[in-house]
Each structure stands twice: as C-alpha cells, then as structure tokens.
CSV table of C-alpha atoms in Angstrom, one decimal:
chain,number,residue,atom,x,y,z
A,1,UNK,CA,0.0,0.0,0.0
A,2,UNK,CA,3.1,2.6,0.0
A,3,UNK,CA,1.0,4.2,-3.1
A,4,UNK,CA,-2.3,4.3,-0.7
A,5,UNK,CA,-4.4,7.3,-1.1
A,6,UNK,CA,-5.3,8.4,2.8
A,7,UNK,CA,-7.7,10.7,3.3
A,8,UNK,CA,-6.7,13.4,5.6
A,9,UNK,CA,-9.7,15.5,7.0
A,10,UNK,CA,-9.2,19.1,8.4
A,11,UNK,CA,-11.3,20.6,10.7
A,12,UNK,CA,-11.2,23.9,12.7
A,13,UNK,CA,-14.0,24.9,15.3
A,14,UNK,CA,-16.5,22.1,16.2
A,15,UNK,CA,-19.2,24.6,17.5
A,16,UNK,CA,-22.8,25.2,17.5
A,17,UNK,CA,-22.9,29.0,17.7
A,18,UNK,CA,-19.4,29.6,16.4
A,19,UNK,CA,-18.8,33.9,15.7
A,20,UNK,CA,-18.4,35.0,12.3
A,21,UNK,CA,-15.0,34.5,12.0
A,22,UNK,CA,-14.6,30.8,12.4
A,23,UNK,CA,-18.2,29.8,11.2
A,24,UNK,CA,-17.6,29.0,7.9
A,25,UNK,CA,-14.5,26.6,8.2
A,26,UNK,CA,-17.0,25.0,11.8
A,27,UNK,CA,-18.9,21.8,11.7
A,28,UNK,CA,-21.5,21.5,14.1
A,29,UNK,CA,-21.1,18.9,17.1
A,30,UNK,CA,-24.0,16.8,15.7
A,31,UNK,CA,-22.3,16.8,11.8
A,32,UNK,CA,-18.9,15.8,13.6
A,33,UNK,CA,-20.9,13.2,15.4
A,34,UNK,CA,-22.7,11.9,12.4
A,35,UNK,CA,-19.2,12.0,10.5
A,36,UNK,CA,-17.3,10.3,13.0
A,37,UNK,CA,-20.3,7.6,12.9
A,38,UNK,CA,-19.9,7.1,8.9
A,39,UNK,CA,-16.0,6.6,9.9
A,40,UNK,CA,-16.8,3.7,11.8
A,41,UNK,CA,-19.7,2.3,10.1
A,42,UNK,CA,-17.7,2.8,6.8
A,43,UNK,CA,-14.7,0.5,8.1
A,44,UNK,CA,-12.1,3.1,7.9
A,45,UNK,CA,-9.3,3.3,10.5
A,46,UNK,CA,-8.4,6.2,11.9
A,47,UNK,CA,-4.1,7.2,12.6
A,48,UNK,CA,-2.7,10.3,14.0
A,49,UNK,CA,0.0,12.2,11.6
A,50,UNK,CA,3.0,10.6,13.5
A,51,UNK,CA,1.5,6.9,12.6
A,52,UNK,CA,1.1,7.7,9.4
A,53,UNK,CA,4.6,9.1,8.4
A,54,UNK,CA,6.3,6.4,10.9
A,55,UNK,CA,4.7,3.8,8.6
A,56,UNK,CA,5.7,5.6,5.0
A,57,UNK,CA,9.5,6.2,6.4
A,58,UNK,CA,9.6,2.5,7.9
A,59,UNK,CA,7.5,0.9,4.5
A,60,UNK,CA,5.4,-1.1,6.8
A,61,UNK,CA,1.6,-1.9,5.2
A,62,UNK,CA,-0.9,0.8,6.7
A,63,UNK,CA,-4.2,-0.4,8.3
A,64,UNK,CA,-7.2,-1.4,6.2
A,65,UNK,CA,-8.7,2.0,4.8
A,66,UNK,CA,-6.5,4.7,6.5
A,67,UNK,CA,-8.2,7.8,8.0
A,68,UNK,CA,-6.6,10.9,9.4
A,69,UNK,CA,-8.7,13.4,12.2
A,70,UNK,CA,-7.4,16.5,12.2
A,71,UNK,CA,-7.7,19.9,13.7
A,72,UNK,CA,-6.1,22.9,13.6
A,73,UNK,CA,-5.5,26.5,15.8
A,74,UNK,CA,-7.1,24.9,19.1
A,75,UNK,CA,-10.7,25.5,19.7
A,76,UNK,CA,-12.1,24.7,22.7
A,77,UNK,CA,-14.7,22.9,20.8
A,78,UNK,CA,-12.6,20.3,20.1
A,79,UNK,CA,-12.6,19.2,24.0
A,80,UNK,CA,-16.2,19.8,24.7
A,81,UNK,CA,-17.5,18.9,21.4
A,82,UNK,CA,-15.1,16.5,19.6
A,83,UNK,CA,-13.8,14.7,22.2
A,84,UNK,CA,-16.7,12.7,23.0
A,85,UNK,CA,-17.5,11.6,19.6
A,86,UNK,CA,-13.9,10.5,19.1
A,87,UNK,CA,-14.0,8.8,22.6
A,88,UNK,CA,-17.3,6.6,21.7
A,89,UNK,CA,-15.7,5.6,18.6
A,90,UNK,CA,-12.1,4.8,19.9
A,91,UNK,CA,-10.6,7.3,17.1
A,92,UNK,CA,-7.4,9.0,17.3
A,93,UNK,CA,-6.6,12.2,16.0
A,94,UNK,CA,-3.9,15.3,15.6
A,95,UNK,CA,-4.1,18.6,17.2
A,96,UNK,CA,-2.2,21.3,15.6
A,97,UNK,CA,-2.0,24.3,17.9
A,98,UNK,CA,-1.3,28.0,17.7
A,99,UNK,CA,0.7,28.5,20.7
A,100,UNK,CA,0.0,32.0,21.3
A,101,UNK,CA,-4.1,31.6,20.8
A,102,UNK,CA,-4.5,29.2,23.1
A,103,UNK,CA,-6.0,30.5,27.0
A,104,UNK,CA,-2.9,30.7,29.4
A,105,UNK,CA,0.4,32.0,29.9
A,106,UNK,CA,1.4,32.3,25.8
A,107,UNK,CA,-1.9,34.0,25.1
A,108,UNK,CA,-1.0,36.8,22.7
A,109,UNK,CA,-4.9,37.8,22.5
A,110,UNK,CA,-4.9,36.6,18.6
A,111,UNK,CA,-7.6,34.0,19.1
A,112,UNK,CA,-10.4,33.9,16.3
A,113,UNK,CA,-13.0,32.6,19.2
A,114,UNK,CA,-12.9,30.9,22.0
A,115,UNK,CA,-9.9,29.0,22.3
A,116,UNK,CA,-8.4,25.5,24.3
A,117,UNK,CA,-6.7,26.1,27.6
A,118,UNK,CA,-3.6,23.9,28.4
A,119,UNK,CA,-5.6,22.1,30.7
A,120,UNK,CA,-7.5,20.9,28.2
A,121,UNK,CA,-4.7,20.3,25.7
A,122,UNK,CA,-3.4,17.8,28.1
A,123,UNK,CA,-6.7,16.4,28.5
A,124,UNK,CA,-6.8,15.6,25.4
A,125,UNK,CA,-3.3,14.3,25.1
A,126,UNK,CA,-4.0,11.7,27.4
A,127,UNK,CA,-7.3,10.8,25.3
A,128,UNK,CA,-5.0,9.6,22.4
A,129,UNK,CA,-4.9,12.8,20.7
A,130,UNK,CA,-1.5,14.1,19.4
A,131,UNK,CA,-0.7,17.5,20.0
A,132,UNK,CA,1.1,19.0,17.3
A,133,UNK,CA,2.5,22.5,16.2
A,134,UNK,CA,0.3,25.9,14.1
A,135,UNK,CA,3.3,28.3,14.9
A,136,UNK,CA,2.7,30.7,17.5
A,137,UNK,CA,1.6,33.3,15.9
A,138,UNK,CA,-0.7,31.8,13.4
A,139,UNK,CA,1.3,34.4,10.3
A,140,UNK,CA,1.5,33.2,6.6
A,141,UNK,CA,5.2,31.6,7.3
A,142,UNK,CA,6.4,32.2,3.7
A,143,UNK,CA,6.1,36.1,4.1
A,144,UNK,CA,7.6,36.7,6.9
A,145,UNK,CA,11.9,36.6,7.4
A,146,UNK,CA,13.8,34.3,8.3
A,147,UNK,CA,14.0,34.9,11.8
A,148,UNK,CA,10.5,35.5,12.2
A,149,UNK,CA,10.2,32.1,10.7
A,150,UNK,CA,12.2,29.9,12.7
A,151,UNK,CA,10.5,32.1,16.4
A,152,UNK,CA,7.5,30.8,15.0
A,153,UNK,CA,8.3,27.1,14.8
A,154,UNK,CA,10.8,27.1,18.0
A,155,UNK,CA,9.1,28.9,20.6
A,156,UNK,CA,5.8,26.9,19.0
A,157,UNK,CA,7.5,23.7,19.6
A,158,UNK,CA,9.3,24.6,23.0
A,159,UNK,CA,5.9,25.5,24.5
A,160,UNK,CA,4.1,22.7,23.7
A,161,UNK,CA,7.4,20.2,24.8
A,162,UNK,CA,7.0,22.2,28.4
A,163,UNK,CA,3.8,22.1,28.9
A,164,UNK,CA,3.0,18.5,27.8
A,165,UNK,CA,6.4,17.6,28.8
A,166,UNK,CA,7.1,15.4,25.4
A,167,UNK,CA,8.3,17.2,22.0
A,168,UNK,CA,5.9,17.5,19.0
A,169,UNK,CA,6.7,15.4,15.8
A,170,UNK,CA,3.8,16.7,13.5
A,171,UNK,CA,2.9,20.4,12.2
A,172,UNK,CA,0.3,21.7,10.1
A,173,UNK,CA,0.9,25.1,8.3
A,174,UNK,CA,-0.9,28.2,8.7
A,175,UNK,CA,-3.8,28.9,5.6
A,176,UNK,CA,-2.2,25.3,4.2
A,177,UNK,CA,1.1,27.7,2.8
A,178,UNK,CA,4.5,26.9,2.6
A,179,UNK,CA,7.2,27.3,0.3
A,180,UNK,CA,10.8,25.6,-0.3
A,181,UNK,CA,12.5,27.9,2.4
A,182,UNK,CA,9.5,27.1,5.0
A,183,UNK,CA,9.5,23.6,4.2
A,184,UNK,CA,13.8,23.6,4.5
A,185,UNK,CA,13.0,25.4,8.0
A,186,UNK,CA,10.2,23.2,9.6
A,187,UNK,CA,12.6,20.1,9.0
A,188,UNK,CA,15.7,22.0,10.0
A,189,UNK,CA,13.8,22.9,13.8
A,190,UNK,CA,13.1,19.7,14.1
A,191,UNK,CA,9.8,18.6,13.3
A,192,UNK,CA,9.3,15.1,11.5
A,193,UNK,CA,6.4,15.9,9.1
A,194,UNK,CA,4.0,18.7,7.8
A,195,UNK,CA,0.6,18.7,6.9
A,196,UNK,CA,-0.5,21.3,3.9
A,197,UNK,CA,-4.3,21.5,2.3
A,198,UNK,CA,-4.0,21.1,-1.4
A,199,UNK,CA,-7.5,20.1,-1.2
A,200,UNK,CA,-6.6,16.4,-2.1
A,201,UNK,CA,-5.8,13.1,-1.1
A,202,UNK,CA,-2.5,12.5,1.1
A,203,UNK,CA,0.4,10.0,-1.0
A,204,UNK,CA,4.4,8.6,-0.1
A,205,UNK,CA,5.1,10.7,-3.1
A,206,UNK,CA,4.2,13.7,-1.8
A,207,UNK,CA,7.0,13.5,1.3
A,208,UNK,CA,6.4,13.8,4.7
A,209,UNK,CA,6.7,17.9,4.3
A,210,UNK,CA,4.3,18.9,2.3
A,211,UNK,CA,0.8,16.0,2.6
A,212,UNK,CA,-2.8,17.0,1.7
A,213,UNK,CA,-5.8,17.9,3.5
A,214,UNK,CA,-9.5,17.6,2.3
A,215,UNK,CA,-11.3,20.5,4.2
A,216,UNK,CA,-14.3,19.4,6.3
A,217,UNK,CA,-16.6,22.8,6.8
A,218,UNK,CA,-20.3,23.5,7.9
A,219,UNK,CA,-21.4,23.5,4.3
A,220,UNK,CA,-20.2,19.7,4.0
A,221,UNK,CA,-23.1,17.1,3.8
A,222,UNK,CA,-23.2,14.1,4.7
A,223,UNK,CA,-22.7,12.6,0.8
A,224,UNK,CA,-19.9,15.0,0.1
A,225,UNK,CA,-18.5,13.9,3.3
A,226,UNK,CA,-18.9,9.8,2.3
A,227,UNK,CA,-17.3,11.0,-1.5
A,228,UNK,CA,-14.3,12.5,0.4
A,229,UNK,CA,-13.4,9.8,2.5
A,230,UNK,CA,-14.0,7.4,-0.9
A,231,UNK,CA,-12.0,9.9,-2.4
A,232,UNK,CA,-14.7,10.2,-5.4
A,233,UNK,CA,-14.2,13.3,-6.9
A,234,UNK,CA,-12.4,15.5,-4.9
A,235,UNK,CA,-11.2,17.8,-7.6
A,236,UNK,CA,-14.7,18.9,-8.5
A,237,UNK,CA,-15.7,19.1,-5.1
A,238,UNK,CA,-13.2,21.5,-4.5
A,239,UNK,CA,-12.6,23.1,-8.0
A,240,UNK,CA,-13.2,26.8,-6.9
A,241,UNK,CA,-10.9,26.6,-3.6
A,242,UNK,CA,-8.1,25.7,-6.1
A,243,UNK,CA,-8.9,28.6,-8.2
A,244,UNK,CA,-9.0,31.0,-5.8
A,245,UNK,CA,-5.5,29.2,-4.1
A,246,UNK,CA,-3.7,29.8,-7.3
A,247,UNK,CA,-4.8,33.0,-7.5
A,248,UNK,CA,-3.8,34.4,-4.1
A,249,UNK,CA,-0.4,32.7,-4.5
A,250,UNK,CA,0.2,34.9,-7.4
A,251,UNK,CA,-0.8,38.2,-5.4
A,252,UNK,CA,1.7,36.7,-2.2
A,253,UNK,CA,4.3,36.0,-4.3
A,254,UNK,CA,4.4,39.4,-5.9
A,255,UNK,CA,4.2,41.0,-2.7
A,256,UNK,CA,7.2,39.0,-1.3
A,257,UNK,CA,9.2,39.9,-4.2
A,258,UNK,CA,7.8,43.8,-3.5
A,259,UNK,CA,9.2,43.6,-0.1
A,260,UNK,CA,12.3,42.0,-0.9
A,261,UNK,CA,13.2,44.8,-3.8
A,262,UNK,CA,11.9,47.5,-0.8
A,263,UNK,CA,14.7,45.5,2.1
A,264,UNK,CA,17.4,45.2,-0.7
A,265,UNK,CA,17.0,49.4,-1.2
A,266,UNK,CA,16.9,50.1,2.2
C-alpha cells in the first residue's frame, strides 16, 4: 500500500454558535458526530499524523482504509464537542496548535474565538490525541523573514514540549502555505512531518513535508463527506478553492518579491 491514497480531513472549530470568524471553516457537534459515525460504520481506521509518516519512512503496510482526524488552531470545541465523539468511537486524532491563541500564559490575545486552555490540551493528550505544532503566531510563514520564521516554529514547539512535557513530531501550516524555504526550516527545527491542504488526497510521493488535507466545513453534507473519504471526486468538489489558491499565490508572491526589492533598497 506505499502508493495508498489516505484521506486526511481538516477541521477547525466544532461549535454550535461559532462567531463569524470561524463559522464557515466549523462543523457543528452533531455533523462531527454523524461523520465520526460514517467513519466507523464505513470501516475506515483512523491514525494520528506521526503513525502515518512512521509507517511511510519504515515501509510497513498501513491499516485497512486509513483515515486521518485533524484539527487545527485549538478551539475549545474540540474538547467539549469532539472529544466525545472521538472517545465513543475509539478514534485518534492530531491537534495542531497556535501557541499563542490558546487560553494561558502564551496567550498573545490573537484567538479567532474561544480557544483551548492547556488544561485541556493535556486532556486531550491523554485521550490519544497528538498534539502538534500551528506556529505561534498563526502568520503566513512564507512572508515573513527568516528569523520571524524559525521564532514561530521554535518557541511553537518549545511551548508545547514544556507544557505536555514530550516534544511534538507533526505540524500543520498556517492557511495550508509553505514554500521551499518554509519547508527547509520546519525540517531543519526539528519537526518530523507537515501537513498542507492542497485540497486532495495525502500520498508517499508527496514527502512527509508537504501531505494534503480535504477541508471538512459547515457546508459539508453528509454525501460529500462519504465522497471525500471514498476519495470520489475531490477535484470537482473543490474546484473553486483551487482557483482561488492559485490565484492568491500569485498576489503573495508578488508582494514578497515587492518587499524583498523594498529590504534590498533600504
């Protein structure tokens, strides 16, 4: 299976009133519920990120119709909301986490709504879930320097190894971006593997730095959801997310290359 096709689904908030913000990229509790139900009922086997690079590096065979739960920034949905459905169904998952959202001593106020504590970070730590890195800052990491970049993935990863007292493995990057210089740095700092969104299915080929996400948001039925985890026609599904990816990648580019001409004339 080391050309498998996995899945990888990508949530945000899991929330019934979620603010404005956040509420088009949230599921509601009972569509995460039924979703986590079609999992189970469908067969598939759910892995956290670490389980399924460990198995791609080492070549061993990966479970019988591979599955991956994700989540990223850290909304306290995920504990109230998620965490029971995952429980009843003995599923895994992967938290990535914006250090500096999250309720407690990092909190740099940048929250979208209302965010995890590290109480409940741990919580669900010790519920199976691996807890992995969103920078700090939650900034699009290939516009920002060099230095910038690599505070965003240390002080990310040193704050999560002290307050779960283990060191993260897996990291997801902000808005799904990176580029050959973020990519160079997350591996450099020490993480083991990257998740991006690309809006398709995850592959070996793809390298443990740069594997797809299908997005899961509230406008997701239940037969689109069944389609994505068939992975039946995810390029029309997401068509116009790709469009509108290629086209802001243009824009970013060209402002990178504005700033770098602006630094160079300084």
């Amino acid at each position: 299976m080391s050309d498998a096709r996995v899945p990888i689904l990508m949530y945000h908030a899991v929330a019934t009133d979620p603010n404005e913000e956040t509420r088009a990229l949230s599921v509601t509790p009972e569509a995460f519920a039924e979703q986590m139900a079609v999992l189970d009922d469908r067969g598939l086997t759910p892995l956290t990120t670490a389980a399924l690079a460990a198995c791609w590096r080492s070549g061993r065979a990966l479970p019988e119709r591979p599955v991956l739960i994700t989540f990223d920034d850290g909304y306290e949905g995920v504990h109230r909301h998620a965490l029971p459905a995952l429980a009843k169904h003995g599923f895994p998952a992967t938290l990535f986490v914006s250090t500096g959202w999250l309720r407690g001593p990092y909190d740099t106020g940048g929250g979208l709504d209302t965010m995890l504590d590290w109480g409940q970070v741990r919580a669900l730590a010790a519920a199976g879930v691996e807890i992995g890195g969103h920078s700090h800052s939650h900034p699009q990491l290939d516009q920002v320097s060099d230095a910038t970049l690599r505070f965003e993935l240390i002080h990310c990863k040193e704050i999560v190894s002290d307050q779960l007292s283990s060191m993260p493995a897996s990291f997801a990057y902000p808005y799904g971006y990176s580029s050959r210089r973020v990519r160079q740095a997350v591996r450099e700092t020490g993480w083991a593997q990257a998740l991006a969104v690309g809006n398709g299915l995850a592959r070996r080929a793809q390298g443990p730095y740069a594997l797809r996400r299908v997005t899961v948001r509230r406008s997701t039925g239940i037969e689109e959801f069944e389609r994505m985890i068939d992975g039946r026609a995810i390029a029309r599904t997401f068509a116009a997310d790709r469009a509108l990816t290629k086209g802001y990648a243009v824009v970013r580019r060209a402002r990178r290359a504005r700033r770098l001409v602006s630094h160079a004339g300084a």
